[in-house]
Amino acid sequence: MTAPRLITDNLDLWTTAVTSKSGNGRGSNGQPELTGIKKLRELILELAVRGKLVPQDPADEPAATLLKKIAAEKARLVKEGKIKKPKPLPPVGEDEQPFGLPVGWEWTTLPVVASYGPGKTPSTKNSEYWTDQKHGFPWANIADMAHFGIIRETTKHISTEAAKEVFKGEPVEPGTILMSFKLTVGKVSINEIPLYHNEAIISLAPYAGVVREYLFKILPTRALAGNTKGAIKGNTLNAGSLAQILIPLPPLAEQHRIVEKVDELMALCDRLEQQTSDQLAAHETLVETLLDTLTSSADATELAANWTRLQTHFDTLFTTESSIDHLKQTILQLAVMGRLVPQDPNDEPASALLKKIAAEKDRLVKAGKIKKTKPLPEISEEEKPFTLPDGWEWCRFPDIGELARGKSKHRPRNDPSLYIGGKTPLVQTGDVARADRKITTFTALYNQAGVEQSKLWKAGTLCITIAANIGDTGILGFDACFPDSVVGFTPFDDRLENEYFEFFLRTAKKNLEEFAPSTAQKNINLEVLQNVLVPLPPAKELVRIVEKIDKLIALCGHLEVCFAQSSQSQHLIAEVMVTNAAT
C-alpha cells in the first residue's frame, strides 16, 4: 500500500483511537488525547525521512553531488573567515545506517548540513543582566518553545550589558531553527523575532542546498532516534552526540516535494483533529443532555419514558470513559433522589427511624459513651435541593450517626517511636483517594503507643477527606486510625449501610469543594460536613438501593472493560501500522 493510501484509507482508525486523560480528583477526566491522529503525524514524518512519502525522480541531482557543493561552500566560508574550520568527519558507514535509503539519497550527520551552537544563561544573581520587555532583548528557554511552532515573544529579557558581556554577539536572526537538546530533546521552533537563548537550546542554520523546512520537520525524529551505536539516546545530548545525529539527505528538489507533502498531510491532520474534537464534544453534550432528562423527570412515568429512550441508543451513547463515568454519576443521583427502586408503603418510614436514632443517642449520652452534641437547626423548605418520595426524610449526618475527625498527628518521620513493631494501620488521605469504595491500603502501622495517642475506628467506618482532595470517600476494610484531615462516620442504627452514604457523598463532592477557600492547601472544616443535607430513605429501601446500585455499577464496569479492550485494539493497530510502514 502506498503512503498516501495508507493514510487516507484508514481515516477511521486514526480518528477513533482516543485516550482519556484523568483529571485532578477521583472520578473526573481531562480532555481526551487523540492518540490515533498523534500516531498519524508520527507516521507522516517517519515516511518522510525514509523517502516513502513522495516518489523519487531520477532526473533530480543526487544528494551525493549536493554534499560536494555543501563542502565547497563551507570551504569558501572558512576562507572568508565567516565560520571556523570544522573538524573532519568520517562518512557514515554502512553499519551505522539505521535503515536503507532510496537511490539518490545519502546518509550524513548534522554538522555536515548545518552550523549550530548552544546559547547561554546570564547569571541570575546579577540584576544588571535582566530587564523588562521594553528595555531588553528576548531570551528564550524551552518553555517559550511551542513544538513545531513559532516564537513571537519570550517570558524573560536580558539587558544590553548581558548581550555584550555574556553573549558577545548579535542575537539569533529571525527565521532560525531552534532545537532543545537537554532534558527535553528534539523540541523545535522557529523564531519570528531576534533573540538570545539558553544553553539547553541550539540554533541551527542549514547550509545552501539544505531546505530549512525539511530540516525543521525531520530533526525531532532524528534527534530522538539515536543511532546504531546508541550514543545519543537519553534525555540529554552534548556536543559529541549532537555531531552524531544522522540525517537522511534527499536531492534538493525532493526536499521541496517532501516539505510540500508534509504540509499538506499535516493540514489534513489538523482538520481531522478538529473534526474529531467536535464529534467528541457533541457526543458528550448529547450524553449529558439525555442523562439530565432522567434526574429532571417529573414523575415515575416520565422517568420510565426517558429511560426507554436512553436504552434504545445505549450502545452508541456509552462508548467513552467520560460518558460511562457520567452514567455512573447519574445512577447515584437517581438513587439518592429515591428514583432508582420503587417505594414500599409497608416499609417503616424514615421519620420513625430518626425518632429511634434520637432515643438511642440520648441513651448513649446518659451512659457516657458519647458526648451530647449541639442541636442542629431545623431544615427549611428553601434548603431542600429536591423533593423526596413518601417515607423519606431530609436530615444531617449528626442526626443519624457519629461524625468526627481523626486524631493521628505524628507521621513516621516525625516520631518513629510510635511505629516500631506496629500492627494497627494508619490510613492517610491518599489511601482514601485511592479507594474504590473500600479502603484496602494504609500508609504505616501504629504500635500500641501510637494507637493510644490517636483513635481507633472500626472496620466499616465511612472515611471522608476534608483536606487536599476534598470529599474523597471510602469504607474502612479493617480497624484503623487516621489523621484530622479525614472524618469518620458511623451510623447509630446497624440497618443503615454505610455504602449508601458513600454513594451519596459521591454526588455531593462538587458542592463540598465549593466550600474550600481559594488557597494552595484546599480544605474544609467539620462544620461543613455537619450541615450537609442527607436524603434518608426507609432502612429497608436503603438496602434495596445499595443492591441496585451494585448491579448497575457492575454493568458500567462491563462497559468500561469493553471500551478499554476496543481502545487498546485501536491503539495497537495504529502502532503496528506506523511500525510496519516505516520498515
Coordinates of C-alpha atoms in Angstrom, one line a residue:
M1 CA 0.0 0.0 0.0
T2 CA 1.4 3.5 -0.9
A3 CA 1.9 6.1 1.8
P4 CA -1.0 8.3 0.7
R5 CA -3.4 5.3 0.6
L6 CA -2.1 4.0 4.0
I7 CA -3.1 7.4 5.4
T8 CA -6.4 8.1 3.6
D9 CA -7.8 4.6 3.5
N10 CA -7.5 4.3 7.3
L11 CA -9.0 7.6 8.5
D12 CA -11.5 5.8 10.7
L13 CA -8.6 4.1 12.6
W14 CA -6.7 7.4 13.1
T15 CA -9.8 9.3 14.3
T16 CA -11.2 6.6 16.6
A17 CA -8.0 5.8 18.6
V18 CA -8.6 8.1 21.6
T19 CA -7.0 8.0 25.1
S20 CA -8.9 9.5 28.0
K21 CA -6.8 11.7 30.3
S22 CA -7.5 11.6 34.0
G23 CA -8.0 15.0 35.6
N24 CA -7.4 16.1 39.2
G25 CA -9.5 14.3 41.7
R26 CA -11.2 10.9 41.6
G27 CA -13.9 10.4 39.1
S28 CA -13.0 13.4 36.9
N29 CA -11.5 13.4 33.4
G30 CA -9.5 15.9 31.4
Q31 CA -9.7 16.4 27.7
P32 CA -9.1 13.1 25.7
E33 CA -5.9 12.7 23.8
L34 CA -6.4 12.0 20.1
T35 CA -3.9 9.2 20.1
G36 CA -4.6 8.0 16.6
I37 CA -4.0 11.3 15.0
K38 CA -0.9 11.8 17.0
K39 CA 0.3 8.4 15.6
L40 CA -0.6 9.6 12.1
R41 CA 1.6 12.7 12.5
E42 CA 4.4 10.4 13.6
L43 CA 3.8 8.1 10.6
I44 CA 3.9 11.0 8.2
L45 CA 7.3 12.2 9.5
E46 CA 8.7 8.7 9.6
L47 CA 7.7 8.1 6.0
A48 CA 9.2 11.4 5.0
V49 CA 12.7 10.6 6.5
R50 CA 12.7 7.2 4.8
G51 CA 11.9 8.5 1.4
K52 CA 8.5 6.9 1.2
L53 CA 6.3 9.9 1.2
V54 CA 6.8 11.2 -2.3
P55 CA 8.1 9.4 -5.4
Q56 CA 11.7 9.8 -6.5
D57 CA 12.6 11.5 -9.8
P58 CA 15.7 10.1 -11.4
A59 CA 16.2 13.4 -13.1
D60 CA 16.9 15.1 -9.7
E61 CA 20.5 16.0 -8.9
P62 CA 21.6 13.3 -6.4
A63 CA 22.4 14.1 -2.8
A64 CA 26.0 13.0 -3.3
T65 CA 26.5 15.9 -5.6
L66 CA 24.7 18.2 -3.2
L67 CA 27.1 17.2 -0.4
K68 CA 30.1 18.1 -2.6
K69 CA 28.6 21.5 -3.2
I70 CA 27.9 22.0 0.6
A71 CA 31.6 21.0 1.3
A72 CA 32.7 23.6 -1.3
E73 CA 30.5 26.3 0.3
K74 CA 31.8 25.5 3.8
A75 CA 35.4 25.8 2.5
R76 CA 34.6 29.2 1.0
L77 CA 33.0 30.4 4.3
V78 CA 36.1 29.2 6.2
K79 CA 38.4 31.0 3.8
E80 CA 36.3 34.2 4.2
G81 CA 36.6 33.9 8.0
K82 CA 32.8 33.6 8.4
I83 CA 32.9 30.2 10.1
K84 CA 35.6 28.2 11.9
K85 CA 37.2 25.3 10.1
P86 CA 35.2 22.2 11.1
K87 CA 36.8 19.0 12.3
P88 CA 36.9 16.5 9.5
L89 CA 34.1 13.9 10.0
P90 CA 34.3 10.4 8.6
P91 CA 31.5 9.3 6.2
V92 CA 28.6 7.4 7.7
G93 CA 29.5 3.7 7.5
E94 CA 27.0 1.0 6.3
D95 CA 27.0 -0.5 9.8
E96 CA 25.9 2.9 11.3
Q97 CA 23.0 3.4 8.8
P98 CA 19.6 2.8 10.7
F99 CA 17.7 1.9 7.5
G100 CA 18.1 1.9 3.7
L101 CA 17.5 5.0 1.7
P102 CA 16.2 5.4 -1.8
V103 CA 18.5 5.9 -4.8
G104 CA 19.8 9.5 -4.9
W105 CA 19.7 9.9 -1.1
E106 CA 22.7 10.0 1.3
W107 CA 23.3 9.5 5.0
T108 CA 25.2 12.3 6.6
T109 CA 25.5 14.0 10.0
L110 CA 24.1 17.2 11.5
P111 CA 27.4 19.2 11.3
V112 CA 27.6 18.5 7.6
V113 CA 24.2 20.0 6.8
A114 CA 24.0 22.9 9.3
S115 CA 26.0 25.1 11.5
Y116 CA 24.7 25.3 15.1
G117 CA 25.6 26.3 18.6
P118 CA 24.1 26.5 22.1
G119 CA 23.1 29.6 24.0
K120 CA 23.9 30.9 27.5
T121 CA 22.2 31.9 30.7
P122 CA 23.4 35.1 32.2
S123 CA 23.9 35.0 36.0
T124 CA 20.6 35.4 37.7
K125 CA 22.4 36.9 40.7
N126 CA 23.4 39.9 38.6
S127 CA 20.3 42.1 38.4
E128 CA 22.0 44.2 35.7
Y129 CA 21.8 41.3 33.3
W130 CA 18.0 41.1 33.4
T131 CA 15.4 43.7 32.4
D132 CA 11.8 44.1 31.1
Q133 CA 10.4 43.7 27.6
K134 CA 10.6 47.4 26.8
H135 CA 14.3 47.8 27.5
G136 CA 15.8 44.4 26.7
F137 CA 16.4 41.6 24.3
P138 CA 14.1 38.5 24.2
W139 CA 15.8 35.5 25.9
A140 CA 14.2 32.1 25.2
N141 CA 14.1 28.9 27.3
I142 CA 12.5 25.6 26.4
A143 CA 9.2 26.7 28.0
D144 CA 9.0 29.5 25.4
M145 CA 9.1 27.0 22.6
A146 CA 5.9 25.5 21.1
H147 CA 6.8 22.2 19.3
F148 CA 6.8 22.8 15.5
G149 CA 5.7 26.4 16.4
I150 CA 6.8 30.0 16.2
I151 CA 8.4 32.0 18.9
R152 CA 6.9 35.5 18.9
E153 CA 7.7 36.5 22.4
T154 CA 9.6 35.2 25.5
T155 CA 8.9 35.4 29.2
K156 CA 12.3 36.8 30.1
H157 CA 14.5 39.5 28.7
I158 CA 18.2 40.3 29.1
S159 CA 19.9 43.7 29.2
T160 CA 22.3 45.3 26.7
E161 CA 25.1 44.6 29.3
A162 CA 24.3 40.8 29.2
A163 CA 24.2 40.8 25.4
K164 CA 27.7 42.4 25.3
E165 CA 29.4 40.7 28.2
V166 CA 27.8 37.2 28.2
F167 CA 26.8 36.5 24.6
K168 CA 29.4 38.9 23.0
G169 CA 27.5 38.9 19.7
E170 CA 24.3 39.6 17.8
P171 CA 21.0 37.9 18.7
V172 CA 19.8 34.9 16.6
E173 CA 18.3 36.2 13.4
P174 CA 14.5 35.7 12.8
G175 CA 13.8 32.5 10.8
T176 CA 16.3 30.4 12.6
I177 CA 15.6 26.8 13.7
L178 CA 15.8 26.3 17.5
M179 CA 16.0 22.8 19.0
S180 CA 16.1 21.7 22.6
F181 CA 18.8 19.1 23.3
K182 CA 18.8 18.9 27.1
L183 CA 16.1 17.4 29.4
T184 CA 13.5 17.9 26.6
V185 CA 15.2 16.5 23.4
G186 CA 14.0 17.3 19.9
K187 CA 11.5 20.2 20.6
V188 CA 11.8 22.6 17.6
S189 CA 10.6 26.1 16.9
I190 CA 11.4 28.9 14.6
N191 CA 11.9 32.4 16.0
E192 CA 10.0 35.3 14.4
I193 CA 11.9 37.8 16.4
P194 CA 15.7 38.4 17.1
L195 CA 16.5 36.7 20.3
Y196 CA 19.1 35.1 22.5
H197 CA 18.5 31.6 24.1
N198 CA 19.8 29.4 26.9
E199 CA 22.3 26.6 26.9
A200 CA 19.7 23.9 26.6
I201 CA 18.8 25.1 23.1
I202 CA 20.8 25.1 19.9
S203 CA 20.2 27.5 17.0
L204 CA 20.8 25.9 13.5
A205 CA 21.5 27.5 10.2
P206 CA 21.3 25.0 7.3
Y207 CA 23.9 25.3 4.5
A208 CA 22.9 26.1 0.9
G209 CA 21.3 23.1 -0.6
V210 CA 19.5 22.0 2.6
V211 CA 16.0 23.3 2.8
R212 CA 15.3 24.9 6.2
E213 CA 11.7 23.5 6.3
Y214 CA 12.9 20.0 5.6
L215 CA 15.5 20.0 8.4
F216 CA 12.9 21.6 10.7
K217 CA 10.4 18.8 10.1
I218 CA 12.8 15.8 10.3
L219 CA 15.1 17.0 13.2
P220 CA 12.9 15.8 16.1
T221 CA 12.5 12.3 14.6
R222 CA 16.3 12.0 14.1
A223 CA 17.3 13.6 17.4
L224 CA 15.1 11.1 19.3
A225 CA 16.0 8.1 17.2
G226 CA 19.6 7.6 18.3
N227 CA 21.9 5.6 16.0
T228 CA 23.1 2.0 15.9
K229 CA 25.8 2.8 18.5
G230 CA 23.1 4.1 20.9
A231 CA 25.3 7.1 21.5
I232 CA 22.6 9.7 21.7
K233 CA 19.6 8.0 23.3
G234 CA 18.5 9.5 26.5
N235 CA 17.3 12.8 27.9
T236 CA 20.3 15.0 27.2
L237 CA 22.6 15.4 24.2
N238 CA 26.0 17.0 24.2
A239 CA 28.5 18.3 21.6
G240 CA 29.6 14.8 20.8
S241 CA 26.2 13.2 20.5
L242 CA 24.8 16.2 18.6
A243 CA 27.5 15.6 16.0
Q244 CA 26.4 12.0 15.7
I245 CA 22.8 12.8 14.8
L246 CA 22.3 11.0 11.4
I247 CA 20.4 13.0 8.7
P248 CA 18.9 11.3 5.7
L249 CA 19.5 13.8 2.9
P250 CA 17.4 13.7 -0.3
P251 CA 18.1 15.6 -3.5
L252 CA 17.3 19.3 -3.2
A253 CA 14.2 19.0 -5.5
E254 CA 12.8 16.1 -3.5
Q255 CA 13.4 18.1 -0.2
H256 CA 10.9 20.7 -1.6
R257 CA 8.4 18.0 -2.6
I258 CA 8.6 16.4 0.9
V259 CA 8.0 19.7 2.6
E260 CA 5.0 20.4 0.4
K261 CA 3.5 16.9 1.0
V262 CA 4.2 17.0 4.8
D263 CA 2.4 20.4 5.0
E264 CA -0.5 19.0 3.0
L265 CA -0.9 16.0 5.2
M266 CA -0.4 17.9 8.5
A267 CA -3.2 20.2 7.4
L268 CA -5.3 17.1 6.9
C269 CA -4.4 16.0 10.5
D270 CA -5.4 19.5 11.7
R271 CA -8.8 19.1 10.1
L272 CA -9.2 15.5 11.4
E273 CA -8.2 16.7 14.9
Q274 CA -10.8 19.5 14.8
Q275 CA -13.5 17.2 13.4
T276 CA -12.8 14.5 16.0
S277 CA -12.7 17.0 18.8
D278 CA -16.0 18.5 17.7
Q279 CA -17.6 15.0 17.4
L280 CA -16.4 14.0 20.9
A281 CA -17.7 17.3 22.3
A282 CA -21.0 16.8 20.6
H283 CA -21.2 13.2 21.9
E284 CA -20.5 14.3 25.5
T285 CA -23.1 17.1 25.2
L286 CA -25.7 14.5 23.9
V287 CA -24.9 12.1 26.7
E288 CA -25.1 14.8 29.3
T289 CA -28.4 16.1 28.0
L290 CA -30.1 12.7 27.8
L291 CA -28.8 11.7 31.3
D292 CA -30.1 15.0 32.7
T293 CA -33.6 14.1 31.5
L294 CA -33.5 11.2 33.9
T295 CA -32.7 13.3 37.0
S296 CA -35.1 16.1 35.9
S297 CA -38.1 13.7 35.3
A298 CA -41.2 15.0 36.9
D299 CA -42.6 11.6 38.0
A300 CA -42.1 7.8 37.6
T301 CA -43.9 7.7 34.3
E302 CA -41.7 10.4 32.7
L303 CA -38.6 8.7 34.1
A304 CA -39.6 5.4 32.6
A305 CA -40.2 7.0 29.2
N306 CA -36.8 8.8 29.3
W307 CA -35.0 5.7 30.4
T308 CA -36.6 3.7 27.5
R309 CA -35.4 6.4 25.1
L310 CA -31.9 6.2 26.5
Q311 CA -31.8 2.3 26.4
T312 CA -32.6 2.4 22.7
H313 CA -29.3 4.1 22.0
F314 CA -27.2 2.6 24.8
D315 CA -24.6 1.0 22.5
T316 CA -23.9 4.3 20.7
L317 CA -24.0 6.7 23.7
F318 CA -21.8 5.0 26.2
T319 CA -18.6 4.4 24.2
T320 CA -16.1 6.6 26.0
E321 CA -14.7 6.7 29.5
S322 CA -16.2 10.0 30.4
S323 CA -19.7 9.0 29.1
I324 CA -19.6 5.9 31.3
D325 CA -18.4 8.0 34.3
H326 CA -21.4 10.3 33.7
L327 CA -23.7 7.3 33.6
K328 CA -22.4 6.1 36.9
Q329 CA -22.9 9.5 38.5
T330 CA -26.4 9.7 37.1
I331 CA -27.2 6.3 38.7
L332 CA -26.0 7.5 42.0
Q333 CA -28.0 10.8 41.7
L334 CA -31.2 8.9 40.8
A335 CA -30.5 6.6 43.8
V336 CA -30.3 9.4 46.4
M337 CA -33.4 11.1 44.8
G338 CA -35.4 8.0 45.5
R339 CA -35.9 7.1 41.8
L340 CA -33.8 4.1 41.4
V341 CA -36.1 1.5 43.2
P342 CA -39.8 1.6 43.9
Q343 CA -41.1 2.6 47.3
D344 CA -42.9 0.0 49.5
P345 CA -45.7 1.6 51.6
N346 CA -45.1 -1.2 54.2
D347 CA -41.6 0.0 55.0
E348 CA -41.1 1.8 58.3
P349 CA -40.7 5.5 57.3
A350 CA -37.5 7.4 57.8
S351 CA -39.3 9.7 60.2
A352 CA -39.8 6.7 62.6
L353 CA -36.2 5.7 62.1
L354 CA -35.0 9.1 63.1
K355 CA -37.0 9.1 66.3
K356 CA -35.5 5.7 67.2
I357 CA -32.0 7.0 66.5
A358 CA -32.6 10.1 68.6
A359 CA -33.7 7.9 71.5
E360 CA -30.6 5.8 71.1
K361 CA -28.4 8.9 71.1
D362 CA -30.0 10.1 74.3
R363 CA -29.3 6.6 75.9
L364 CA -25.6 6.7 74.8
V365 CA -25.2 10.2 76.2
K366 CA -26.7 9.2 79.5
A367 CA -24.4 6.1 79.5
G368 CA -21.4 8.4 78.9
K369 CA -20.5 6.6 75.7
I370 CA -20.9 9.7 73.5
K371 CA -20.8 13.4 74.2
K372 CA -24.0 15.5 73.9
T373 CA -23.9 17.4 70.6
K374 CA -25.3 20.9 70.0
P375 CA -28.8 20.7 68.4
L376 CA -28.7 21.4 64.7
P377 CA -31.2 24.0 63.2
E378 CA -34.3 22.6 61.5
I379 CA -34.2 22.1 57.8
S380 CA -36.3 24.7 56.0
E381 CA -38.2 24.0 52.8
E382 CA -36.0 26.5 50.9
E383 CA -32.9 24.5 51.8
K384 CA -34.1 21.2 50.3
P385 CA -32.5 20.7 46.9
F386 CA -35.2 18.4 45.5
T387 CA -38.5 16.7 46.6
L388 CA -38.2 13.3 48.2
P389 CA -40.6 10.4 47.9
D390 CA -43.1 9.5 50.6
G391 CA -41.4 7.8 53.5
W392 CA -38.1 9.7 53.0
E393 CA -36.7 12.5 55.2
W394 CA -34.1 15.2 55.0
C395 CA -31.6 15.0 57.8
R396 CA -27.9 15.7 58.6
F397 CA -25.1 13.3 59.4
P398 CA -25.0 14.0 63.2
D399 CA -28.8 13.2 63.2
I400 CA -28.1 9.6 62.3
G401 CA -24.5 8.7 63.4
E402 CA -21.2 9.7 64.8
L403 CA -19.3 12.2 62.7
A404 CA -15.8 13.1 64.0
R405 CA -12.3 14.0 62.8
G406 CA -9.4 11.6 63.2
K407 CA -6.7 12.4 65.8
S408 CA -3.5 10.9 64.5
K409 CA -0.9 13.7 64.2
H410 CA 2.5 12.1 64.2
R411 CA 4.0 10.9 60.9
P412 CA 6.6 8.1 60.9
R413 CA 9.4 10.6 60.1
N414 CA 8.4 12.9 62.9
D415 CA 8.0 10.3 65.7
P416 CA 9.3 6.9 64.6
S417 CA 8.9 5.5 68.2
L418 CA 5.1 5.2 67.6
Y419 CA 5.6 2.8 64.7
I420 CA 8.2 0.4 65.9
G421 CA 6.6 -3.1 65.9
G422 CA 3.3 -1.5 64.8
K423 CA 0.3 -3.7 63.9
T424 CA -2.6 -1.2 63.6
P425 CA -3.0 0.5 60.2
L426 CA -2.7 4.3 59.9
V427 CA -4.8 5.5 56.9
Q428 CA -4.0 8.8 55.2
T429 CA -5.9 10.9 52.7
G430 CA -4.1 9.2 49.8
D431 CA -5.4 5.8 50.9
V432 CA -8.9 7.2 50.9
A433 CA -8.4 8.8 47.5
R434 CA -7.2 5.5 46.0
A435 CA -10.1 3.6 47.4
D436 CA -12.7 2.1 45.1
R437 CA -15.5 2.2 47.7
K438 CA -13.4 0.1 50.1
I439 CA -10.1 1.2 51.7
T440 CA -7.7 -1.6 51.3
T441 CA -4.3 0.2 51.7
F442 CA -2.6 2.0 54.6
T443 CA 0.4 4.3 55.0
A444 CA 2.0 2.9 58.1
L445 CA 1.4 0.7 61.2
Y446 CA 1.0 2.1 64.7
N447 CA 2.2 0.3 67.8
Q448 CA 0.1 0.4 71.0
A449 CA 1.6 3.8 72.0
G450 CA 0.6 5.2 68.6
V451 CA -3.0 3.9 68.9
E452 CA -3.3 5.4 72.4
Q453 CA -2.4 8.9 71.2
S454 CA -5.0 8.5 68.4
K455 CA -8.4 7.0 68.0
L456 CA -9.2 3.5 66.6
W457 CA -12.0 3.4 64.1
K458 CA -13.8 0.1 63.4
A459 CA -13.9 -1.6 60.0
G460 CA -17.0 -0.4 58.1
T461 CA -16.4 3.3 59.1
L462 CA -17.0 5.7 56.2
C463 CA -14.0 8.0 55.7
I464 CA -14.3 11.4 54.2
T465 CA -11.3 13.6 53.3
I466 CA -11.5 17.3 54.2
A467 CA -8.0 18.4 53.1
A468 CA -6.0 18.1 49.8
N469 CA -8.6 16.2 47.7
I470 CA -11.9 17.3 49.3
G471 CA -14.8 14.8 49.6
D472 CA -12.9 11.6 48.6
T473 CA -14.6 8.7 50.3
G474 CA -14.0 5.1 51.2
I475 CA -15.2 2.5 53.7
L476 CA -12.6 1.0 56.0
G477 CA -11.8 -2.6 55.3
F478 CA -10.1 -3.0 58.7
D479 CA -9.8 -1.3 62.0
A480 CA -7.6 1.7 61.6
C481 CA -6.5 5.2 62.8
F482 CA -6.5 8.3 60.6
P483 CA -5.4 12.0 60.9
D484 CA -7.6 15.0 61.4
S485 CA -7.6 15.6 57.6
V486 CA -10.0 12.6 57.5
V487 CA -13.5 12.5 59.0
G488 CA -15.1 9.2 60.1
F489 CA -18.9 8.5 60.0
T490 CA -20.6 5.5 61.7
P491 CA -24.5 5.3 61.7
F492 CA -26.1 4.6 65.1
D493 CA -28.5 2.1 63.6
D494 CA -26.9 -1.1 62.2
R495 CA -29.5 -1.3 59.5
L496 CA -28.1 1.8 57.8
E497 CA -25.4 0.6 55.4
N498 CA -22.6 3.0 55.1
E499 CA -22.3 2.1 51.4
Y500 CA -25.4 4.3 50.8
F501 CA -23.9 7.3 52.4
E502 CA -20.6 6.7 50.5
F503 CA -22.7 6.7 47.3
F504 CA -24.5 9.9 48.4
L505 CA -21.2 11.8 49.1
R506 CA -20.0 11.0 45.6
T507 CA -23.0 13.0 44.3
A508 CA -22.2 15.9 46.8
K509 CA -18.4 16.1 46.2
K510 CA -18.5 19.1 43.8
N511 CA -20.7 21.0 46.3
L512 CA -18.2 20.2 49.1
E513 CA -15.3 21.5 47.0
E514 CA -17.1 24.9 46.7
F515 CA -16.7 25.5 50.4
A516 CA -12.9 25.2 50.2
P517 CA -11.0 28.6 50.3
S518 CA -9.0 29.5 47.2
T519 CA -5.6 28.7 48.8
A520 CA -2.9 26.3 47.8
Q521 CA -3.9 23.8 50.5
K522 CA -7.6 23.1 49.9
N523 CA -9.6 22.1 53.0
I524 CA -13.0 22.4 54.6
N525 CA -13.9 22.1 58.3
L526 CA -16.1 19.6 60.1
E527 CA -18.9 22.1 60.3
V528 CA -19.4 21.9 56.6
L529 CA -20.0 18.2 56.7
Q530 CA -22.2 18.5 59.8
N531 CA -24.6 20.8 57.8
V532 CA -24.7 18.7 54.6
L533 CA -28.4 17.7 53.9
V534 CA -28.7 13.9 53.6
P535 CA -31.7 12.3 51.8
L536 CA -32.6 9.4 54.1
P537 CA -34.8 6.5 52.8
P538 CA -36.5 3.9 55.0
A539 CA -34.0 1.4 56.2
K540 CA -35.3 -1.5 54.1
E541 CA -35.3 0.7 50.9
L542 CA -31.8 1.8 51.7
V543 CA -30.7 -1.8 51.4
R544 CA -32.6 -2.3 48.1
I545 CA -30.9 0.9 46.8
V546 CA -27.4 -0.4 47.6
E547 CA -28.2 -3.7 45.9
K548 CA -29.5 -2.0 42.8
I549 CA -26.5 0.3 42.6
D550 CA -24.1 -2.6 42.9
K551 CA -25.8 -4.3 39.9
L552 CA -25.8 -1.2 37.7
I553 CA -22.2 -0.2 38.6
A554 CA -21.2 -3.8 37.6
L555 CA -22.9 -3.2 34.3
C556 CA -20.9 0.1 33.9
G557 CA -17.8 -1.9 34.7
H558 CA -18.5 -4.3 31.9
L559 CA -18.9 -1.3 29.5
E560 CA -15.6 0.1 30.7
V561 CA -13.9 -3.3 30.0
C562 CA -15.4 -3.4 26.5
F563 CA -14.3 0.2 25.9
A564 CA -10.8 -0.4 27.2
Q565 CA -10.4 -3.5 25.0
S566 CA -11.7 -1.7 21.9
S567 CA -9.4 1.3 22.7
Q568 CA -6.4 -0.9 23.2
S569 CA -7.0 -2.7 20.0
Q570 CA -7.3 0.6 18.0
H571 CA -4.0 1.9 19.6
L572 CA -2.3 -1.4 18.9
I573 CA -3.4 -1.4 15.2
A574 CA -2.3 2.2 14.8
E575 CA 1.1 1.4 16.4
V576 CA 1.6 -1.7 14.2
M577 CA 0.7 0.3 11.0
V578 CA 3.2 3.0 11.9
T579 CA 5.9 0.4 12.7
N580 CA 5.3 -1.7 9.6
A581 CA 5.0 1.3 7.3
A582 CA 8.4 2.6 8.5
T583 CA 10.2 -0.7 7.8

